[in-house]
CSV table of C-alpha atoms in Angstrom, one decimal:
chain,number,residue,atom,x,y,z
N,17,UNK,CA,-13.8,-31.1,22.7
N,18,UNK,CA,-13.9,-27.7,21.2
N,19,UNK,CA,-12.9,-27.7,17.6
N,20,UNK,CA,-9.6,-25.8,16.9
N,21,UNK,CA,-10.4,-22.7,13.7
N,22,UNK,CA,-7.8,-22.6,11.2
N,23,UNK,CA,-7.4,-19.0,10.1
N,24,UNK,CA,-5.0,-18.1,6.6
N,25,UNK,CA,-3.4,-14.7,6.4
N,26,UNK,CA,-2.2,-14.4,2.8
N,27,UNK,CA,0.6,-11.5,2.3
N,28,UNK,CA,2.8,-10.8,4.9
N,29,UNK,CA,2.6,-6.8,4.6
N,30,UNK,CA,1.1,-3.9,6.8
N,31,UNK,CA,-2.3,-5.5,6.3
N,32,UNK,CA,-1.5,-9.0,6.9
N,33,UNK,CA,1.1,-8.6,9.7
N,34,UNK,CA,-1.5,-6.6,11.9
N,35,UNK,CA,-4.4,-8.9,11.1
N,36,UNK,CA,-2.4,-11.8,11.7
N,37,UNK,CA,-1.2,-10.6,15.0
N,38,UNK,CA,-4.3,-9.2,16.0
N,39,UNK,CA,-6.1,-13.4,15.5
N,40,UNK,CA,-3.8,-14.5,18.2
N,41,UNK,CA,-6.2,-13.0,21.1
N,42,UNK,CA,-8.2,-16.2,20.8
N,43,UNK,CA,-6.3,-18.9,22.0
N,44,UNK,CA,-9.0,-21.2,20.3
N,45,UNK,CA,-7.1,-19.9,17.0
N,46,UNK,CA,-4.5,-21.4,14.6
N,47,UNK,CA,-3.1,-18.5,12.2
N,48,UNK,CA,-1.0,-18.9,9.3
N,49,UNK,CA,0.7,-16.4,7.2
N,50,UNK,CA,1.8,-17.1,3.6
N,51,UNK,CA,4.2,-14.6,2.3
N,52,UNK,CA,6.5,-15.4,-0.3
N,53,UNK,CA,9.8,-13.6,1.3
N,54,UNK,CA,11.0,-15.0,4.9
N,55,UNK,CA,11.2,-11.2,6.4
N,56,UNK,CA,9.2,-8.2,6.3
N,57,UNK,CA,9.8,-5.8,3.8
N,58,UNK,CA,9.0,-1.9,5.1
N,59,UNK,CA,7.7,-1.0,1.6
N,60,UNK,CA,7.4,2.6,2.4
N,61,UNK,CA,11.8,2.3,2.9
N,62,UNK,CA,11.8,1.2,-0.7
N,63,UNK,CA,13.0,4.4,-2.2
N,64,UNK,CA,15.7,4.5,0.8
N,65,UNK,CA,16.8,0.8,-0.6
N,66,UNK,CA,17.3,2.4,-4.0
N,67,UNK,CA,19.3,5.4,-2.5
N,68,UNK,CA,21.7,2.7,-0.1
N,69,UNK,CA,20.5,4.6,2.9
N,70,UNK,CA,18.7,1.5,4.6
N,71,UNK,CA,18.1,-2.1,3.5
N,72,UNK,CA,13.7,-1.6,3.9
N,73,UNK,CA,13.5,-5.0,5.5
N,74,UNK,CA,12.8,-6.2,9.6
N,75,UNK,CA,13.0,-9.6,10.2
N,76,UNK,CA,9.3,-11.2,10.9
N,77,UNK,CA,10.6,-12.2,14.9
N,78,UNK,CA,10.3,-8.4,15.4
N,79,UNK,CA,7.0,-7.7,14.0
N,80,UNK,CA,5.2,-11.1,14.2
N,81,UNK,CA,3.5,-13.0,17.4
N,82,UNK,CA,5.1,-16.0,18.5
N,83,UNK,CA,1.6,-18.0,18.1
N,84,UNK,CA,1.5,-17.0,14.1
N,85,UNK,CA,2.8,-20.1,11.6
N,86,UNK,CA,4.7,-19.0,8.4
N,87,UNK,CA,5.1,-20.3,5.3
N,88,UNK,CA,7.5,-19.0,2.6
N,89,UNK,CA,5.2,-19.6,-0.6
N,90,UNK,CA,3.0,-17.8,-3.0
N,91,UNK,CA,-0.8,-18.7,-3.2
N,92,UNK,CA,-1.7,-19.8,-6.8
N,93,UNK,CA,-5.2,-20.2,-6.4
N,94,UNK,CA,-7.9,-20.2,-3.6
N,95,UNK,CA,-10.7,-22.9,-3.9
N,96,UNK,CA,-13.6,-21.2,-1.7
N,97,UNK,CA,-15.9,-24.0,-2.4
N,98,UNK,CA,-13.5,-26.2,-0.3
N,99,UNK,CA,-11.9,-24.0,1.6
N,100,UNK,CA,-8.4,-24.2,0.7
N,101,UNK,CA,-5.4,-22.7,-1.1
N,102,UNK,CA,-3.3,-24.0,-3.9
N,103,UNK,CA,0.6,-22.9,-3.1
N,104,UNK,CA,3.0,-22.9,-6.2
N,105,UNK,CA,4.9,-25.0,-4.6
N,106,UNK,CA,2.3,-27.7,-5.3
N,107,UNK,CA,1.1,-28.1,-1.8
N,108,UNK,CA,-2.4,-27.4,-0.6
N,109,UNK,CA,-3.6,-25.5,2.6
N,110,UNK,CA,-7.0,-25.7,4.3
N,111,UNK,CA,-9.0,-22.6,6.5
N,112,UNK,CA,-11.6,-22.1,8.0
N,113,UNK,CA,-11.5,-18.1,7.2
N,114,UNK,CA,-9.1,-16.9,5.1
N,115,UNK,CA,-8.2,-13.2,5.2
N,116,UNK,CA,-6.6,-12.1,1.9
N,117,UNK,CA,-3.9,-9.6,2.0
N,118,UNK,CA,-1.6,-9.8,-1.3
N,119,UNK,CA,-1.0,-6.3,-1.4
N,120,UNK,CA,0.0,-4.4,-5.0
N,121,UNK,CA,3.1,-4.0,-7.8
N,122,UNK,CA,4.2,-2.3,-10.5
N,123,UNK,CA,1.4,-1.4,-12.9
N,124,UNK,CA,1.3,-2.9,-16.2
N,125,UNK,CA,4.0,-1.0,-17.8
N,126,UNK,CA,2.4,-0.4,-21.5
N,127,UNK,CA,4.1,3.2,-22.7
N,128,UNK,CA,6.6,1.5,-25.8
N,129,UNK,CA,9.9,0.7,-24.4
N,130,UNK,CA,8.8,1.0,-20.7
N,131,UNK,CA,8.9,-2.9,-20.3
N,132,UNK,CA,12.4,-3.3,-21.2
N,133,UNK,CA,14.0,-0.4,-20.6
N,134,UNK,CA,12.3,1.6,-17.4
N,135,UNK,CA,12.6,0.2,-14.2
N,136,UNK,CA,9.9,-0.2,-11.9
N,137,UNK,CA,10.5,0.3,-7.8
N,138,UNK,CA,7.3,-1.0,-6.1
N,139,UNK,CA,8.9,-4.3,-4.9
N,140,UNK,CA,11.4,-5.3,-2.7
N,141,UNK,CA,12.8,-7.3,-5.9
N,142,UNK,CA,12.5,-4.2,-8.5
N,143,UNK,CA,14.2,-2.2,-5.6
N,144,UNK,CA,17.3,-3.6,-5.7
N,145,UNK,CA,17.4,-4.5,-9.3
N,146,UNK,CA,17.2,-1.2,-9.8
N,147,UNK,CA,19.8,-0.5,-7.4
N,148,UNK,CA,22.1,-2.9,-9.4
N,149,UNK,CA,21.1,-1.0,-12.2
N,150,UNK,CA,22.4,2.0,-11.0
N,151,UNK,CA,26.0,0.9,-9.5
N,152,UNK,CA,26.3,-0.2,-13.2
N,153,UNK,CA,26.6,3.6,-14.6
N,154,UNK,CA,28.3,6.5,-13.9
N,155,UNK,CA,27.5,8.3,-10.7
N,156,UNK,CA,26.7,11.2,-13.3
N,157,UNK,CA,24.4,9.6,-15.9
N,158,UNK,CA,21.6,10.8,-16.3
N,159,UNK,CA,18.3,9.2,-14.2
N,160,UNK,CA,15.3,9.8,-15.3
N,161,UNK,CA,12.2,9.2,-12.4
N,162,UNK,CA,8.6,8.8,-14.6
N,163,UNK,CA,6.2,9.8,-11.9
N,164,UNK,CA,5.3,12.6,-9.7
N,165,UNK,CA,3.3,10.8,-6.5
N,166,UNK,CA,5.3,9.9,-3.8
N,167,UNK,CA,7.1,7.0,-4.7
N,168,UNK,CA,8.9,9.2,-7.4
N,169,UNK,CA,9.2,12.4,-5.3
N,170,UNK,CA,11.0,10.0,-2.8
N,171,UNK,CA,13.0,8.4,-5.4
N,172,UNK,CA,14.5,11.5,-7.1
N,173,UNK,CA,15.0,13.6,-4.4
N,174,UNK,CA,16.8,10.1,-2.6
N,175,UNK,CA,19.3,9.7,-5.8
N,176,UNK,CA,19.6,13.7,-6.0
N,177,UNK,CA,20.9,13.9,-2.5
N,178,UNK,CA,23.2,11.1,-3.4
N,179,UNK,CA,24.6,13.4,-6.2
N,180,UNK,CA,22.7,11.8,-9.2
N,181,UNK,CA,21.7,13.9,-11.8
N,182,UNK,CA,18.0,13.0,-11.7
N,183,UNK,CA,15.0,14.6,-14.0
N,184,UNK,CA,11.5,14.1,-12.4
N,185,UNK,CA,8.7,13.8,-15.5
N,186,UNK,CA,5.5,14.2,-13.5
N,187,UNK,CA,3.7,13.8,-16.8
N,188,UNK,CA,0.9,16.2,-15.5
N,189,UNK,CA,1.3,17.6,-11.5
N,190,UNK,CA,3.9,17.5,-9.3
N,191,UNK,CA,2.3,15.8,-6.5
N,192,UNK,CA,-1.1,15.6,-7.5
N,193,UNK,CA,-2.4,14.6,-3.5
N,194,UNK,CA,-0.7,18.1,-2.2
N,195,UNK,CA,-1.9,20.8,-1.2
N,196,UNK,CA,-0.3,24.2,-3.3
N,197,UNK,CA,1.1,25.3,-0.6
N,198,UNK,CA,2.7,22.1,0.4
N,199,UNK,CA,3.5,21.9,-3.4
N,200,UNK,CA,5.7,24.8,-3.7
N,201,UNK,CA,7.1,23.6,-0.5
N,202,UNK,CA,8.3,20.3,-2.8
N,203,UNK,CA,9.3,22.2,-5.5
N,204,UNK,CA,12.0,23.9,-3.6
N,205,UNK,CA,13.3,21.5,-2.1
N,206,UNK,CA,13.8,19.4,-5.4
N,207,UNK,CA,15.5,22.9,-7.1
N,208,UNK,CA,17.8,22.9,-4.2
N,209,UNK,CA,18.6,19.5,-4.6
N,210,UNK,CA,19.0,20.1,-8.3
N,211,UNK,CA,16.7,18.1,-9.7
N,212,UNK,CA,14.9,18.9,-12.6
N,213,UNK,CA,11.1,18.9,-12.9
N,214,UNK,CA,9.4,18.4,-15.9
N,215,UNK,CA,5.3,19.0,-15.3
N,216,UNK,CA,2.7,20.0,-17.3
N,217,UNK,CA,0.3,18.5,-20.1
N,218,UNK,CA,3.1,17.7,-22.3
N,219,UNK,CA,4.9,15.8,-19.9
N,220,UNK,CA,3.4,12.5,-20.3
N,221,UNK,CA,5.9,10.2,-21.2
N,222,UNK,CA,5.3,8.2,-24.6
N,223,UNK,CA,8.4,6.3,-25.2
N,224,UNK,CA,10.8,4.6,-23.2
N,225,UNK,CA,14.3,3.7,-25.4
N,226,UNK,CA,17.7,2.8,-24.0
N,227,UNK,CA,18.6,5.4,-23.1
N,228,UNK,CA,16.2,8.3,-23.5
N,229,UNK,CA,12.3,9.1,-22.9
N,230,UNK,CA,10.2,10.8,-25.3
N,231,UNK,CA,7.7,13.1,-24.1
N,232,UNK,CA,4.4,13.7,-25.7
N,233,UNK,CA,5.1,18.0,-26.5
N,234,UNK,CA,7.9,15.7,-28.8
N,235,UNK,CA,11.0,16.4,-26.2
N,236,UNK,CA,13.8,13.8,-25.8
N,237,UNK,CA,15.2,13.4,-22.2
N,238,UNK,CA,18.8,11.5,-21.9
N,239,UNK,CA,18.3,9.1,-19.8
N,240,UNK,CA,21.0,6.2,-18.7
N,241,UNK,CA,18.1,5.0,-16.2
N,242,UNK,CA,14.9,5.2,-16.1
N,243,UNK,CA,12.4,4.7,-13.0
N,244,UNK,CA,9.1,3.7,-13.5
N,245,UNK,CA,6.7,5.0,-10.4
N,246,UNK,CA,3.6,5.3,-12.4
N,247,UNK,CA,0.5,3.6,-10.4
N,248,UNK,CA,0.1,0.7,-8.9
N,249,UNK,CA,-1.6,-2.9,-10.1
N,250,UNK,CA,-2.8,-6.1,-7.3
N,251,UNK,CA,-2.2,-9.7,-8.0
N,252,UNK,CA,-5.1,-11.2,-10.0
N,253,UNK,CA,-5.3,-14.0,-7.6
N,254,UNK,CA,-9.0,-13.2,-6.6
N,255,UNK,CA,-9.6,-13.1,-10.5
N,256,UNK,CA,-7.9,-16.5,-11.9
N,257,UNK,CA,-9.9,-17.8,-8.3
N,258,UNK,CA,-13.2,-16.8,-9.5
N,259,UNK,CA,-13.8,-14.2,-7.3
N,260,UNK,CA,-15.8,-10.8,-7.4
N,261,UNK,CA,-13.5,-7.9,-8.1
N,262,UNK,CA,-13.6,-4.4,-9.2
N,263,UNK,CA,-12.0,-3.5,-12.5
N,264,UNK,CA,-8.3,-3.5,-11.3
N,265,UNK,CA,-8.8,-6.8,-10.0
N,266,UNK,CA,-9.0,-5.7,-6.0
N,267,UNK,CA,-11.6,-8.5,-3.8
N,268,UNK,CA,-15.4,-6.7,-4.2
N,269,UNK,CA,-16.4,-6.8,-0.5
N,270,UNK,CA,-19.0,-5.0,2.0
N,271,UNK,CA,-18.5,-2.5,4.6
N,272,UNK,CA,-17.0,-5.8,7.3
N,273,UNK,CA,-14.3,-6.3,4.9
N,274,UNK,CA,-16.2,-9.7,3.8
N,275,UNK,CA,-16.4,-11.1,0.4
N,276,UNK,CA,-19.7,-9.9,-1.4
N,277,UNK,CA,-19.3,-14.0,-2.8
N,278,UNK,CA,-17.9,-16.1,0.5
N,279,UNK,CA,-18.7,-14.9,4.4
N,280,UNK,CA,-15.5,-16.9,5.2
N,281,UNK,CA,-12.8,-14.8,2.8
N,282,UNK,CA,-12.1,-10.9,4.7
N,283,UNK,CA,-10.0,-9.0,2.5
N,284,UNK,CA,-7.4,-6.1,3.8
N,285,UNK,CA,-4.9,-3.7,2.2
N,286,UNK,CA,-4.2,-2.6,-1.6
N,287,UNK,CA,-5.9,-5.4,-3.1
N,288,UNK,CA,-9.3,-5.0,-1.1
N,289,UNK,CA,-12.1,-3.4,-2.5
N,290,UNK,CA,-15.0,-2.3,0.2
N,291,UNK,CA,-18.0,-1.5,-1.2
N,292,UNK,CA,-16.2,-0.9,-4.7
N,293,UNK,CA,-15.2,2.5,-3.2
N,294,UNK,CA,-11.5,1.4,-2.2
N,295,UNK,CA,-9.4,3.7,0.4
N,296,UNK,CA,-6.0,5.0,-0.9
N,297,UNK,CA,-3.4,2.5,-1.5
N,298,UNK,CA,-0.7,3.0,1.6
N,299,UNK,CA,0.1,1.6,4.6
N,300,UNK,CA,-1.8,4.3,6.6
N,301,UNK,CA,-4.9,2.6,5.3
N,302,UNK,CA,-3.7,-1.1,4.5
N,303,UNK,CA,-2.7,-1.6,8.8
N,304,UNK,CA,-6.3,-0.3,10.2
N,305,UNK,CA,-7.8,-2.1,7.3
N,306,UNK,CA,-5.7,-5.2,8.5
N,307,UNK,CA,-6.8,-4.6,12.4
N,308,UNK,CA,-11.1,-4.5,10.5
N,309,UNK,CA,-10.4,-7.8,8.9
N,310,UNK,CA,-9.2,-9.6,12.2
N,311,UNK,CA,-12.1,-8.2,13.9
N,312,UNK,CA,-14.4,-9.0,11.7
N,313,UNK,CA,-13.1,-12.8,11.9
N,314,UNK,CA,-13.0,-13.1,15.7
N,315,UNK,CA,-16.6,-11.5,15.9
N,316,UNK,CA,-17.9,-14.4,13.6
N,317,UNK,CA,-16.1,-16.8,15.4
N,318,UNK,CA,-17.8,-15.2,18.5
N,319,UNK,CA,-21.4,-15.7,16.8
N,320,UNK,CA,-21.4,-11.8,16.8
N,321,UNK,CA,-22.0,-8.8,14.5
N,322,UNK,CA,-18.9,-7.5,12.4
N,323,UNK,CA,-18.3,-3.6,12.9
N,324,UNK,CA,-18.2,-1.9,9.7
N,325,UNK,CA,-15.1,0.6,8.4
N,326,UNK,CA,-14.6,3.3,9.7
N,327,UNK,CA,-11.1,4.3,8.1
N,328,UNK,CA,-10.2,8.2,8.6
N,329,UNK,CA,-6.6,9.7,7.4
N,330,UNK,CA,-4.0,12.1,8.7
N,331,UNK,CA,-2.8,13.2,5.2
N,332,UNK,CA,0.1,12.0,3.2
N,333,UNK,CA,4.3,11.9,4.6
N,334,UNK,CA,7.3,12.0,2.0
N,335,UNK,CA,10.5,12.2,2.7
N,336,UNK,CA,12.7,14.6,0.5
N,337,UNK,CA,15.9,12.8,0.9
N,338,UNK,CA,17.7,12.5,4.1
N,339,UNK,CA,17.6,16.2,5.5
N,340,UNK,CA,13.8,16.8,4.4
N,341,UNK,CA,10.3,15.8,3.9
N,342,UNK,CA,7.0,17.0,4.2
N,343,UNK,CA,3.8,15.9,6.4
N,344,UNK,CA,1.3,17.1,4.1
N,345,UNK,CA,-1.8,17.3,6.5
N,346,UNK,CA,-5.7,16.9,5.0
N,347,UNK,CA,-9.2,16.4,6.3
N,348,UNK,CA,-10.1,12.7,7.7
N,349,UNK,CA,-11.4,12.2,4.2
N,350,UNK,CA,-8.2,12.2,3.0
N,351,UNK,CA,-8.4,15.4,1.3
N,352,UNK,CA,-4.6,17.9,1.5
N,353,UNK,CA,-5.6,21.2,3.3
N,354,UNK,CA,-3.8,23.8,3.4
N,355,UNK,CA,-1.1,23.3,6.6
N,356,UNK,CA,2.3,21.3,6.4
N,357,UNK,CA,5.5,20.8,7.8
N,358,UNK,CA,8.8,20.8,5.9
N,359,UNK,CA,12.1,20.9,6.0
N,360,UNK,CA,14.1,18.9,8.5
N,361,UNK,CA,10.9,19.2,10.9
N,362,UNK,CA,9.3,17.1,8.1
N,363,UNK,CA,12.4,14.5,7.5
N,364,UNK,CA,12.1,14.3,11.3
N,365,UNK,CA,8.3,13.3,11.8
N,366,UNK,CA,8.5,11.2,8.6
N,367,UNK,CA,11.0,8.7,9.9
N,368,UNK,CA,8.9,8.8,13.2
N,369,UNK,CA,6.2,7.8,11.4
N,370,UNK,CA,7.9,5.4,9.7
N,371,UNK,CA,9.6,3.4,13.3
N,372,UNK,CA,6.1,4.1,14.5
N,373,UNK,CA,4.1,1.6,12.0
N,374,UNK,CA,6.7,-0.8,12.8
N,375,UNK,CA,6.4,-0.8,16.2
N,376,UNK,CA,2.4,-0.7,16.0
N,377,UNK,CA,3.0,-3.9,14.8
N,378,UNK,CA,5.1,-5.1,17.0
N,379,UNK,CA,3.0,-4.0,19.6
N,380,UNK,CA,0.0,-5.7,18.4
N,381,UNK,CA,2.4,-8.9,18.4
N,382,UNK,CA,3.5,-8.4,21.6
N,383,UNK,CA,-0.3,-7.6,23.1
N,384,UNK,CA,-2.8,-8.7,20.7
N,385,UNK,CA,-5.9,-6.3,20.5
N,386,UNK,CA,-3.8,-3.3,22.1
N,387,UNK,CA,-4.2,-1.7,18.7
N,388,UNK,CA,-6.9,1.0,18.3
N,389,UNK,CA,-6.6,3.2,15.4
N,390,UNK,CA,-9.3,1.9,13.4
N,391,UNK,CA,-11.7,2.8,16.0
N,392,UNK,CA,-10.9,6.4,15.9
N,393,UNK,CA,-14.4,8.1,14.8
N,394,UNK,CA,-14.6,10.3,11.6
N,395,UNK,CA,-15.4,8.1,9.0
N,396,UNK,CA,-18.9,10.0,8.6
N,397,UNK,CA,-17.6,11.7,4.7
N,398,UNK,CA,-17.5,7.9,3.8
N,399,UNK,CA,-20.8,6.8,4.9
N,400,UNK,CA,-22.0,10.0,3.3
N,401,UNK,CA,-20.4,8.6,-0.2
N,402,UNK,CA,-22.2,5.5,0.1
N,403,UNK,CA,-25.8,6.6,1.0
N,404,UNK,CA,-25.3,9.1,-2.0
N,405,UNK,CA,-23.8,5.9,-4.5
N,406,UNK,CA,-27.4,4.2,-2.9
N,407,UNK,CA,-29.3,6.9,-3.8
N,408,UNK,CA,-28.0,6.8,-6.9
N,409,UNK,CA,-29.1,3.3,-7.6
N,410,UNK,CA,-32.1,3.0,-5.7
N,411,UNK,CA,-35.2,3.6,-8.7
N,412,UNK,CA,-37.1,6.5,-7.9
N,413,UNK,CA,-40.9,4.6,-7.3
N,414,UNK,CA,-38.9,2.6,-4.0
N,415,UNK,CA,-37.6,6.1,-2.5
N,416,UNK,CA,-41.1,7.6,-2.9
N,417,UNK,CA,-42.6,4.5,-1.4
């Protein structure tokens, strides 16, 4: 009798969602997810949570096949040697592969006073605490939004349109992925909106207090809330299991998406870290990344060769409040060039982008393997990278040999 492999999806994001979906083509396969919520949060609706314009979540019966288990807990600790997971809940979970998809936070907020007093937004949880935050002060307080990517672009222009007086501290660049052009675009946008930008080398934020931030050119900003969108950190779960990561704590693995320590742990998302040259964190790469790990499982299961990345980008979408946005397009490198659309052309392709992951992954539940994406060709600039990195630490005698 053919022996039944057990297959743990842990995070129950972009990555995870698609990779566990995309396992249920084998019928041969039992998958698990672990996530510690009971829904599916749309993180990239997490500035629209904060500005009461949507809720950011989709129940996991719309986006998840019917053959995927689920279990509401957090993984403590991963014993590779054995095979299994430790759950905080005290219980213990077996694999057979284990794909590991625990996505990214907040960063480690350590500006003075940025702890207590700032509030992050890269959680479902820090969402609406900040949202609680802000139905607790005057709709004319002053908000302050510490960051200029697009989690604090969003953010601003999402509480600016809402009629809160909001000052974005971009504590170097607005929008340091932009193009200029698409730049200026962003900038008038926010001036119509009324927010006020605050870029440049002095704007790096150096204290956080109750109610104000302290710039580093010595400014005070008034500030009755303060957002915190500054970076991103991943769950040191690979780290306290012992293991290989890069620096920020993000699963070392090859160009499969496998473990450089274990052939049975495949890695997806934000916290994985291929060839120590990591893709941008965002769904765009986190659900073809997800689509590579299943693959790569079901082609060992299959006694065949895993495919290697090939992860190519359209550029970067933010939404500029209700009635704008931008689609910043760039090379498949993921480098801005020079052509956008704005205005409500760009509000309007941004929420199709955003109903369109959402249905990808439905539509992977719905027909597993249907998904394509992360076959699209183009991922030559990458492979480029990495002969170059080899070159680099390959000694001179063995290339002349």
């Amino acid at each position: 009798m053919d022996r039944t492999t057990k297959v743990l999806v842990i995070g129950g994001g972009y990555a995870g969602v698609m990779a566990a979906n995309r396992l249920t083509q084998r019928a041969d396969v039992t998958v698990t997810l672990v996530n510690p919520r009971p829904d599916f949060v749309e993180r990239i609706r997490l500035h629209q949570l904060v500005g009461g314009s949507d809720d950011a979540v989709v129940e996991y019966r719309d986006v998840l096949g019917q053959g995927v288990g689920i279990a509401v807990d957090t993984v403590a600790r991963i014993d590779a040697a054995e095979r299994s997971v430790t759950l905080e809940s005290g219980a213990t979970m077996d694999y057979d592969y284990l794909i590991y998809a625990v996505g990214s936070g907040s960063t480690d907020l350590n500006v003075p006073g940025a702890a207590a007093f700032a509030h992050p937004v890269a959680t479902f949880e820090e969402a609406r605490r900040l949202r609680s935050a802000l139905d607790d002060v005057p709709a004319t307080a002053a908000v302050t939004v510490v960051g200029a990517g697009p989690a604090g672009i969003e953010t601003a222009t999402e509480l600016a349109e809402e009629g809160r007086t909001v000052t974005l501290v971009c504590g170097g660049v607005l929008g340091p992925y932009l193009h200029p052009r698409g730049r200026r675009s962003v900038a008038r946008r926010m001036a119509r909106l009324g927010v006020t930008v605050v870029d440049g080398p002095g704007s790096k934020v150096t204290e956080v207090t109750e109610d104000a931030v302290l710039l580093a050119d010595g400014r005070t900003l008034p500030s009755a809330v303060t957002v915190w969108t500054v970076g991103f950190s991943v769950p040191d779960l690979a780290v306290r299991s012992g293991l290989s990561t890069d620096s920020l704590g993000r699963l070392l693995t090859d160009e499969t998406l496998t473990s450089v320590d274990d052939e049975r742990i495949v890695a997806a998302g934000d916290s994985a870290a291929p060839s120590d040259l990591p893709l941008r964190m965002s769904c765009q790469a986190a659900i073809p990344m997800g689509a590579r790990a299943a693959d790569t499982v079901l082609s060992r299961i299959a006694g065949e060769r895993p495919s290697t990345l090939n992860q190519v980008f359209a550029g970067q979408c933010i939404s500029l409040g209700r009635g704008a946005g931008i689609f910043q397009f760039a090379h498949r490198y993921d480098v801005a060039v020079g052509f956008h659309i704005g205005g409500r052309t760009g509000a309007k392709v941004k929420e199709f982008v955003c109903q369109g992951i959402v249905k990808h992954l439905a539509g992977e539940a719905g027909k597993p393997g249907s998904y394509r994406l992360h076959k699209v060709s183009g991922g030559s600039k990458r492979q480029e990278l990495l002969a170059a990195r080899r070159d680099e630490t390959t000694p001179k005698a063995d290339r002349a040999a």
